[in-house]
CSV table of C-alpha atoms and ligand atoms in Angstrom, one decimal:
chain,number,residue,atom,x,y,z
A,1,MET,CA,-0.4,0.3,0.1
A,2,PRO,CA,0.8,3.5,-0.6
A,3,PHE,CA,1.4,6.0,1.8
A,4,SER,CA,-1.1,8.5,-0.4
A,5,LYS,CA,-3.8,5.8,1.0
A,6,LEU,CA,-2.9,5.6,4.5
A,7,GLY,CA,-4.7,9.4,4.8
A,8,LEU,CA,-1.9,11.6,5.4
A,9,SER,CA,-2.4,15.4,3.7
A,10,ASP,CA,-0.7,16.3,0.8
A,11,PRO,CA,2.0,18.5,2.6
A,12,LEU,CA,3.1,15.1,4.7
A,13,LEU,CA,3.1,13.5,1.6
A,14,ARG,CA,5.5,16.0,0.1
A,15,ALA,CA,7.6,15.7,3.2
A,16,ILE,CA,7.5,11.8,2.5
A,17,ALA,CA,8.4,12.2,-1.2
A,18,ASP,CA,11.2,14.6,0.0
A,19,ALA,CA,13.0,12.0,2.2
A,20,GLY,CA,12.9,9.2,-0.6
A,21,TYR,CA,10.4,6.9,0.9
A,22,THR,CA,8.7,5.0,-1.4
A,23,THR,CA,6.8,2.2,0.8
A,24,PRO,CA,5.4,2.4,4.4
A,25,SER,CA,7.4,0.9,6.6
A,26,PRO,CA,5.4,-2.1,8.7
A,27,ILE,CA,5.0,-0.6,11.8
A,28,GLN,CA,3.6,2.8,9.3
A,29,LEU,CA,0.9,0.9,7.5
A,30,GLN,CA,-0.1,0.1,11.2
A,31,ALA,CA,0.7,2.5,13.1
A,32,ILE,CA,-0.4,5.9,11.2
A,33,PRO,CA,-4.2,5.3,10.3
A,34,ALA,CA,-4.8,4.1,14.3
A,35,VAL,CA,-2.7,7.6,15.6
A,36,LEU,CA,-4.8,9.2,12.8
A,37,ASN,CA,-8.1,7.7,14.4
A,38,GLY,CA,-7.4,9.2,17.6
A,39,HIS,CA,-6.2,5.6,19.2
A,40,ASP,CA,-4.2,5.1,21.9
A,41,LEU,CA,-1.2,3.0,20.8
A,42,LEU,CA,1.1,0.0,22.1
A,43,ALA,CA,3.9,-0.5,20.3
A,44,ALA,CA,6.6,-2.6,20.2
A,45,ALA,CA,9.2,-1.5,18.0
A,46,GLN,CA,12.8,-0.2,18.0
A,47,THR,CA,15.1,2.0,16.1
A,48,GLY,CA,15.3,1.6,12.5
A,49,THR,CA,11.4,0.0,12.0
A,50,GLY,CA,10.3,3.7,11.0
A,51,LYS,CA,9.0,4.2,13.9
A,52,THR,CA,10.0,7.9,14.6
A,53,ALA,CA,7.6,8.6,10.7
A,54,GLY,CA,5.1,5.9,12.6
A,55,PHE,CA,3.8,8.5,15.0
A,56,ALA,CA,5.2,11.4,13.7
A,57,LEU,CA,3.6,11.9,10.6
A,58,PRO,CA,0.0,11.1,11.9
A,59,ILE,CA,0.5,13.2,14.7
A,60,LEU,CA,1.5,16.1,12.7
A,61,HIS,CA,-1.5,15.4,10.0
A,62,ARG,CA,-3.8,16.2,13.4
A,63,LEU,CA,-2.2,19.4,14.5
A,64,SER,CA,-2.5,20.8,11.2
A,65,GLN,CA,-6.6,19.9,11.3
A,66,HIS,CA,-7.0,22.7,13.9
A,67,SER,CA,-6.1,25.9,14.6
A,68,TYR,CA,-4.5,27.3,18.1
A,69,GLY,CA,-4.4,30.0,19.7
A,70,ALA,CA,-2.1,32.9,19.9
A,71,ASN,CA,-0.3,31.9,22.9
A,72,ARG,CA,1.0,28.6,20.9
A,73,PRO,CA,0.3,26.0,24.1
A,74,ILE,CA,2.2,22.9,23.4
A,75,ARG,CA,-0.1,19.8,21.9
A,76,VAL,CA,2.3,17.5,21.9
A,77,LEU,CA,5.0,16.0,24.2
A,78,ILE,CA,7.2,13.9,23.3
A,79,LEU,CA,9.5,11.9,26.1
A,80,THR,CA,12.8,10.2,24.9
A,81,PRO,CA,15.4,8.7,27.4
A,82,THR,CA,18.3,10.4,25.8
A,83,ARG,CA,19.5,13.6,24.7
A,84,GLU,CA,20.4,11.9,21.2
A,85,LEU,CA,17.7,10.6,20.8
A,86,ALA,CA,15.6,13.5,21.5
A,87,ALA,CA,17.6,16.1,18.7
A,88,GLN,CA,17.2,13.5,16.3
A,89,VAL,CA,13.0,12.9,16.7
A,90,GLY,CA,13.1,16.3,16.7
A,91,GLU,CA,14.9,16.7,13.6
A,92,SER,CA,12.7,14.4,11.7
A,93,VAL,CA,9.9,16.0,13.4
A,94,SER,CA,10.5,19.1,11.4
A,95,LYS,CA,11.7,17.3,8.9
A,96,TYR,CA,8.3,15.5,8.0
A,97,GLY,CA,6.3,18.9,8.8
A,98,ALA,CA,8.5,21.0,6.4
A,99,HIS,CA,5.4,21.9,4.1
A,100,LEU,CA,2.8,22.6,6.7
A,101,HIS,CA,0.8,26.1,6.6
A,102,PRO,CA,0.8,27.4,9.1
A,103,ARG,CA,4.3,26.1,10.2
A,104,LEU,CA,4.3,24.1,13.7
A,105,LYS,CA,6.5,24.7,15.6
A,106,THR,CA,9.2,22.0,17.3
A,107,GLU,CA,11.6,22.1,19.8
A,108,VAL,CA,13.6,20.1,21.8
A,109,VAL,CA,15.1,20.7,25.4
A,110,PHE,CA,17.6,17.8,27.3
A,111,GLY,CA,19.6,17.9,30.3
A,112,GLY,CA,23.4,18.4,30.2
A,113,VAL,CA,23.3,21.8,28.3
A,114,LYS,CA,22.1,25.1,29.9
A,115,ILE,CA,18.7,25.7,30.7
A,116,ASN,CA,18.2,29.1,29.7
A,117,PRO,CA,18.6,29.0,26.2
A,118,GLN,CA,16.1,26.1,26.2
A,119,MET,CA,13.6,28.4,28.4
A,120,MET,CA,14.1,31.8,26.0
A,121,ARG,CA,13.1,28.9,23.2
A,122,LEU,CA,9.6,27.8,24.6
A,123,ARG,CA,9.0,31.6,25.0
A,124,GLY,CA,7.3,31.8,22.2
A,125,GLY,CA,5.0,28.8,22.1
A,126,VAL,CA,5.9,25.6,20.8
A,127,ASP,CA,3.4,23.0,19.1
A,128,VAL,CA,5.4,20.0,19.4
A,129,LEU,CA,8.3,19.3,22.6
A,130,VAL,CA,10.7,16.3,22.3
A,131,ALA,CA,12.0,16.0,25.9
A,132,THR,CA,14.2,13.9,28.4
A,133,PRO,CA,12.2,13.5,31.2
A,134,GLY,CA,14.3,15.2,34.2
A,135,ARG,CA,15.1,18.4,32.1
A,136,LEU,CA,11.5,19.0,31.4
A,137,LEU,CA,10.5,18.2,35.2
A,138,ASP,CA,13.2,21.1,35.8
A,139,LEU,CA,11.7,23.4,33.2
A,140,VAL,CA,8.1,22.7,34.6
A,141,ASN,CA,9.5,23.2,38.0
A,142,GLN,CA,11.0,27.0,37.1
A,143,ASN,CA,7.2,27.5,35.4
A,144,ALA,CA,9.0,27.5,31.7
A,145,VAL,CA,6.4,25.2,30.0
A,146,LYS,CA,3.0,24.4,30.7
A,147,LEU,CA,2.0,21.0,30.1
A,148,ASP,CA,-1.8,21.6,30.4
A,149,LYS,CA,-3.0,21.6,27.2
A,150,VAL,CA,-1.4,18.6,26.0
A,151,GLU,CA,-3.6,16.7,23.4
A,152,THR,CA,-0.6,13.9,22.3
A,153,LEU,CA,1.9,12.5,24.6
A,154,VAL,CA,4.3,10.1,23.3
A,155,LEU,CA,6.7,7.4,25.4
A,156,ASP,CA,9.4,6.7,23.2
A,157,GLU,CA,11.9,3.7,24.0
A,158,ALA,CA,9.8,3.5,27.1
A,159,ASP,CA,11.9,0.5,28.3
A,160,ARG,CA,15.6,2.3,27.8
A,161,MET,CA,13.4,5.3,30.4
A,162,LEU,CA,12.5,2.9,33.0
A,163,ASP,CA,16.3,1.0,32.5
A,164,MET,CA,17.7,4.7,32.9
A,165,GLY,CA,15.2,5.8,36.2
A,166,PHE,CA,13.1,7.9,34.3
A,167,ILE,CA,9.8,5.9,36.0
A,168,ARG,CA,9.3,8.7,39.0
A,169,ASP,CA,10.0,11.8,36.2
A,170,ILE,CA,7.4,10.4,34.0
A,171,ARG,CA,5.1,9.8,36.9
A,172,LYS,CA,5.4,13.0,37.9
A,173,LEU,CA,5.0,14.5,34.1
A,174,ILE,CA,2.3,12.7,33.4
A,175,ALA,CA,0.5,14.1,36.2
A,176,LEU,CA,0.5,17.4,34.8
A,177,LEU,CA,-1.3,16.6,31.6
A,178,PRO,CA,-4.8,16.8,30.8
A,179,LYS,CA,-6.9,13.4,31.8
A,180,LYS,CA,-8.0,13.4,28.3
A,181,ARG,CA,-5.4,12.8,26.0
A,182,GLN,CA,-4.0,10.1,23.0
A,183,ASN,CA,-0.9,8.2,24.5
A,184,LEU,CA,1.4,6.3,22.6
A,185,LEU,CA,3.9,4.3,24.0
A,186,PHE,CA,6.8,2.4,22.2
A,187,SER,CA,9.2,-0.3,23.5
A,188,ALA,CA,11.4,-2.5,22.4
A,189,THR,CA,10.8,-5.0,25.5
A,190,PHE,CA,7.9,-5.5,27.9
A,191,SER,CA,9.2,-6.0,31.2
A,192,GLU,CA,6.4,-6.2,34.1
A,193,ASP,CA,7.6,-2.4,35.2
A,194,ILE,CA,6.6,-1.1,31.1
A,195,ARG,CA,3.0,-3.6,32.6
A,196,LYS,CA,2.9,-1.8,35.2
A,197,LEU,CA,3.1,1.7,33.3
A,198,THR,CA,1.2,0.8,30.8
A,199,THR,CA,-2.4,0.0,32.6
A,200,GLY,CA,-3.0,3.6,34.2
A,201,LEU,CA,-1.7,5.1,30.7
A,202,LEU,CA,-3.0,3.6,28.1
A,203,VAL,CA,-6.8,3.4,27.3
A,204,ASN,CA,-7.9,0.7,24.8
A,205,PRO,CA,-4.8,0.7,22.9
A,206,ILE,CA,-4.0,-0.8,19.1
A,207,LYS,CA,-1.1,-2.7,19.8
A,208,ILE,CA,1.3,-3.3,17.2
A,209,GLU,CA,3.7,-5.9,16.6
A,210,VAL,CA,6.3,-5.9,14.1
A,211,ALA,CA,8.4,-8.4,13.5
A,212,ALA,CA,10.4,-8.8,17.0
A,213,ARG,CA,13.8,-8.0,16.1
A,214,ASN,CA,15.4,-10.7,18.1
A,215,THR,CA,17.5,-11.8,15.7
A,216,ALA,CA,19.9,-9.5,13.6
A,217,ALA,CA,19.1,-8.4,10.2
A,218,GLU,CA,20.1,-11.4,8.2
A,219,THR,CA,22.2,-9.1,6.0
A,220,VAL,CA,25.0,-9.0,8.5
A,221,GLU,CA,27.8,-10.9,8.5
A,222,GLN,CA,28.9,-11.5,11.7
A,223,ILE,CA,32.4,-12.9,13.3
A,224,ALA,CA,34.3,-13.6,16.0
A,225,TYR,CA,37.6,-13.5,17.1
A,226,LEU,CA,39.6,-15.1,19.6
A,227,CYS,CA,42.0,-13.2,21.5
A,228,ASN,CA,43.8,-12.4,24.9
A,229,LYS,CA,42.6,-9.4,26.4
A,230,ALA,CA,45.8,-7.5,26.2
A,231,ASN,CA,46.1,-7.6,22.9
A,232,LYS,CA,42.3,-6.9,22.0
A,233,ALA,CA,43.2,-3.4,20.9
A,234,GLU,CA,46.0,-4.3,19.0
A,235,LEU,CA,43.9,-6.7,16.8
A,236,LEU,CA,40.8,-3.8,16.6
A,237,CYS,CA,43.7,-1.4,15.4
A,238,HIS,CA,44.9,-4.3,12.9
A,239,LEU,CA,41.6,-5.0,11.6
A,240,ILE,CA,40.8,-1.8,10.9
A,241,LYS,CA,43.9,-0.9,8.8
A,242,THR,CA,44.1,-3.9,7.3
A,243,ASN,CA,40.3,-4.1,6.0
A,244,ASP,CA,40.9,-0.7,5.5
A,245,TRP,CA,38.1,0.0,7.4
A,246,GLN,CA,37.0,3.6,7.2
A,247,GLN,CA,33.7,4.2,9.3
A,248,VAL,CA,33.7,2.0,12.4
A,249,LEU,CA,31.0,2.2,15.7
A,250,VAL,CA,32.8,0.1,18.7
A,251,PHE,CA,31.1,-0.8,22.0
A,252,THR,CA,32.7,-0.6,25.1
A,253,SER,CA,31.0,-1.6,28.4
A,254,THR,CA,32.7,1.1,30.0
A,255,LYS,CA,33.0,4.9,29.9
A,256,HIS,CA,36.8,4.5,30.7
A,257,GLY,CA,37.1,1.8,28.3
A,258,ALA,CA,35.6,3.4,25.8
A,259,ASN,CA,38.2,6.4,26.6
A,260,ARG,CA,40.8,4.7,27.2
A,261,LEU,CA,40.5,3.2,23.4
A,262,THR,CA,40.1,6.3,22.1
A,263,GLU,CA,43.2,7.2,23.2
A,264,LYS,CA,45.0,4.3,21.7
A,265,LEU,CA,43.4,4.5,18.3
A,266,ASN,CA,44.3,8.1,17.8
A,267,LYS,CA,48.1,7.8,19.2
A,268,ILE,CA,48.8,5.1,16.1
A,269,ASN,CA,46.4,8.0,14.0
A,270,ILE,CA,42.9,6.3,13.3
A,271,LYS,CA,41.3,9.4,14.4
A,272,ALA,CA,38.8,8.6,16.7
A,273,ALA,CA,35.9,9.5,19.0
A,274,ALA,CA,34.1,8.8,22.3
A,275,ILE,CA,30.8,8.9,23.3
A,276,HIS,CA,29.2,8.0,26.9
A,277,GLY,CA,27.1,10.2,29.3
A,278,ASN,CA,30.1,11.6,30.9
A,279,LYS,CA,30.8,13.7,27.5
A,280,SER,CA,29.3,17.2,27.5
A,281,GLN,CA,26.0,17.7,25.1
A,282,GLY,CA,28.9,19.5,22.5
A,283,ALA,CA,30.9,16.4,22.3
A,284,ARG,CA,28.8,13.9,21.7
A,285,THR,CA,27.2,16.1,19.2
A,286,SER,CA,30.6,17.1,17.4
A,287,ALA,CA,31.7,13.6,17.3
A,288,LEU,CA,28.6,12.0,16.3
A,289,SER,CA,28.3,14.7,13.3
A,290,GLY,CA,31.9,14.6,12.9
A,291,PHE,CA,31.8,10.2,12.7
A,292,LYS,CA,28.7,10.5,10.3
A,293,ALA,CA,30.4,12.7,7.9
A,294,GLY,CA,33.2,11.0,7.9
A,295,GLU,CA,35.5,12.8,9.5
A,296,ILE,CA,36.1,10.6,12.2
A,297,ARG,CA,36.8,6.6,11.2
A,298,VAL,CA,35.9,5.2,15.0
A,299,LEU,CA,33.5,5.9,17.5
A,300,VAL,CA,33.7,4.7,20.6
A,301,ALA,CA,30.6,4.2,22.4
A,302,THR,CA,29.0,2.6,25.5
A,303,ASP,CA,25.8,1.1,25.2
A,304,VAL,CA,23.0,4.1,26.5
A,305,ALA,CA,24.6,6.2,24.5
A,306,ALA,CA,24.4,4.8,21.5
A,307,ARG,CA,20.7,3.9,21.9
A,308,GLY,CA,18.7,5.4,19.0
A,309,ILE,CA,21.7,6.8,16.9
A,310,ASP,CA,20.3,6.2,13.4
A,311,ILE,CA,24.0,6.4,10.8
A,312,ALA,CA,22.3,5.5,7.1
A,313,LEU,CA,24.7,3.0,5.5
A,314,LEU,CA,26.9,1.9,8.7
A,315,PRO,CA,29.2,-0.9,6.7
A,316,HIS,CA,30.7,-1.7,10.3
A,317,VAL,CA,30.0,-3.0,14.0
A,318,VAL,CA,32.5,-4.0,16.7
A,319,ASN,CA,31.6,-5.6,20.4
A,320,TYR,CA,35.5,-4.7,21.6
A,321,GLU,CA,33.8,-5.6,25.0
A,322,LEU,CA,30.2,-8.1,25.6
A,323,PRO,CA,26.9,-7.0,26.1
A,324,ARG,CA,25.2,-6.8,29.2
A,325,SER,CA,22.4,-9.0,26.9
A,326,PRO,CA,21.4,-10.4,24.5
A,327,ALA,CA,19.1,-7.5,23.5
A,328,ASP,CA,21.4,-5.3,23.6
A,329,TYR,CA,23.7,-7.2,21.1
A,330,VAL,CA,20.9,-7.5,18.8
A,331,HIS,CA,20.5,-3.8,19.3
A,332,ARG,CA,24.6,-3.0,18.9
A,333,ILE,CA,24.8,-4.6,16.2
A,334,GLY,CA,21.6,-3.7,14.0
A,335,ARG,CA,23.1,-0.3,13.9
A,336,THR,CA,24.4,-1.7,10.9
A,337,GLY,CA,22.5,-4.0,8.1
A,338,ARG,CA,20.0,-1.6,7.8
A,339,ALA,CA,16.9,-1.2,5.5
A,340,GLY,CA,18.4,-4.6,3.1
A,341,GLU,CA,21.8,-3.1,3.7
A,342,GLU,CA,24.7,-5.4,4.0
A,343,GLY,CA,26.4,-5.2,7.3
B,1,LIG,P1,13.5,4.8,12.8
B,1,LIG,O1,13.4,3.5,13.0
B,1,LIG,O2,12.2,5.8,13.3
B,1,LIG,O3,14.3,6.1,13.6
B,1,LIG,O4,14.0,4.7,11.7
B,1,LIG,C1,15.2,4.6,11.2
B,1,LIG,C2,15.3,5.0,9.8
B,1,LIG,O5,14.5,4.8,8.5
B,1,LIG,C3,15.8,6.4,9.1
B,1,LIG,O6,16.5,7.1,9.0
B,1,LIG,C4,14.6,7.1,8.6
B,1,LIG,O7,14.9,7.7,7.7
B,1,LIG,C5,14.6,5.9,7.8
B,1,LIG,N1,12.8,5.6,7.2
B,1,LIG,C6,11.8,5.7,8.3
B,1,LIG,N2,10.8,5.3,7.2
B,1,LIG,C7,10.7,4.8,6.2
B,1,LIG,C8,10.3,4.4,5.1
B,1,LIG,N3,9.1,4.1,4.6
B,1,LIG,N4,11.2,3.9,3.9
B,1,LIG,C9,12.6,4.4,3.9
B,1,LIG,N5,12.9,4.7,4.7
B,1,LIG,C10,12.6,5.0,5.8
């Protein structure tokens, strides 16, 4: 089924064409009509499935259907676990809404950067706010945002938000929203905690499950190298050099490990950068954009920092240290071999 049959308005179809999408992904096929009809949604879907467009497009459609007052209250609130994901979702929403008239305003707020500029940007009114829970609560406490006109709440990567200890913040934020609203929840896994959260939150949700990616894409070739711990860094350098890998995402289990490996690589002139929770937001953003642009050859990341990162056509992923769970492993290597590409 083509996008044009899903009930989206022309400006949105134009943005879809601009993005180069020709056919809706499975989650989009199910989510778009459901969200357009105002249903609550419970979706099992990970990054890489097209879930962002799955909620952003119908939300934008609904928003643009009715006008707003001069003071532009926040009508859509999207909560995400990490700064990177918040930024990425914000970019997507702006991109998909590019042809809408009047233009809708989207802002992104997250912790780790100064709060004042964010307060300034919110002052003129915002239609769609993408936020990490902790910073949003800070902004609420400083009276910089009001959430009493929110029509749609999206919890993106809800499982990871709970893993990161955001449950209390999320509950506090939900308590500030109007009782009557649309709720969309996306999660890769469904633990007991997620179930508890959904029970009070979702009203007769439409349940969507796209092929659970519990296995890696078949287009990803996986190779294991047996090696002493002491020789690991050397082996990695050797593989990068002899195979002439130009873009490699390397996972470590700790922030220190990420820093140490990054130093070693840089010492032998393999340009590397680390991203993890201790890095400033500026450092993380510039590492990521340098990596995407091909200026940084190796990005060394911890699982949390890498969550949700979307890099088109990433060819190589290295598990330098073992992930904590099979799900994390699938997540890690799922950064490559996207959309039928080889990895
Ligand atoms: P997401 O799962 O939302 O992080 O999206 C993963 C990637 O798929 C992003 O780079 C999107 O731009 C891309 N994408 C989303 N929908 C489609 C589609 N229908 N066709 C092709 N690519 C898509």
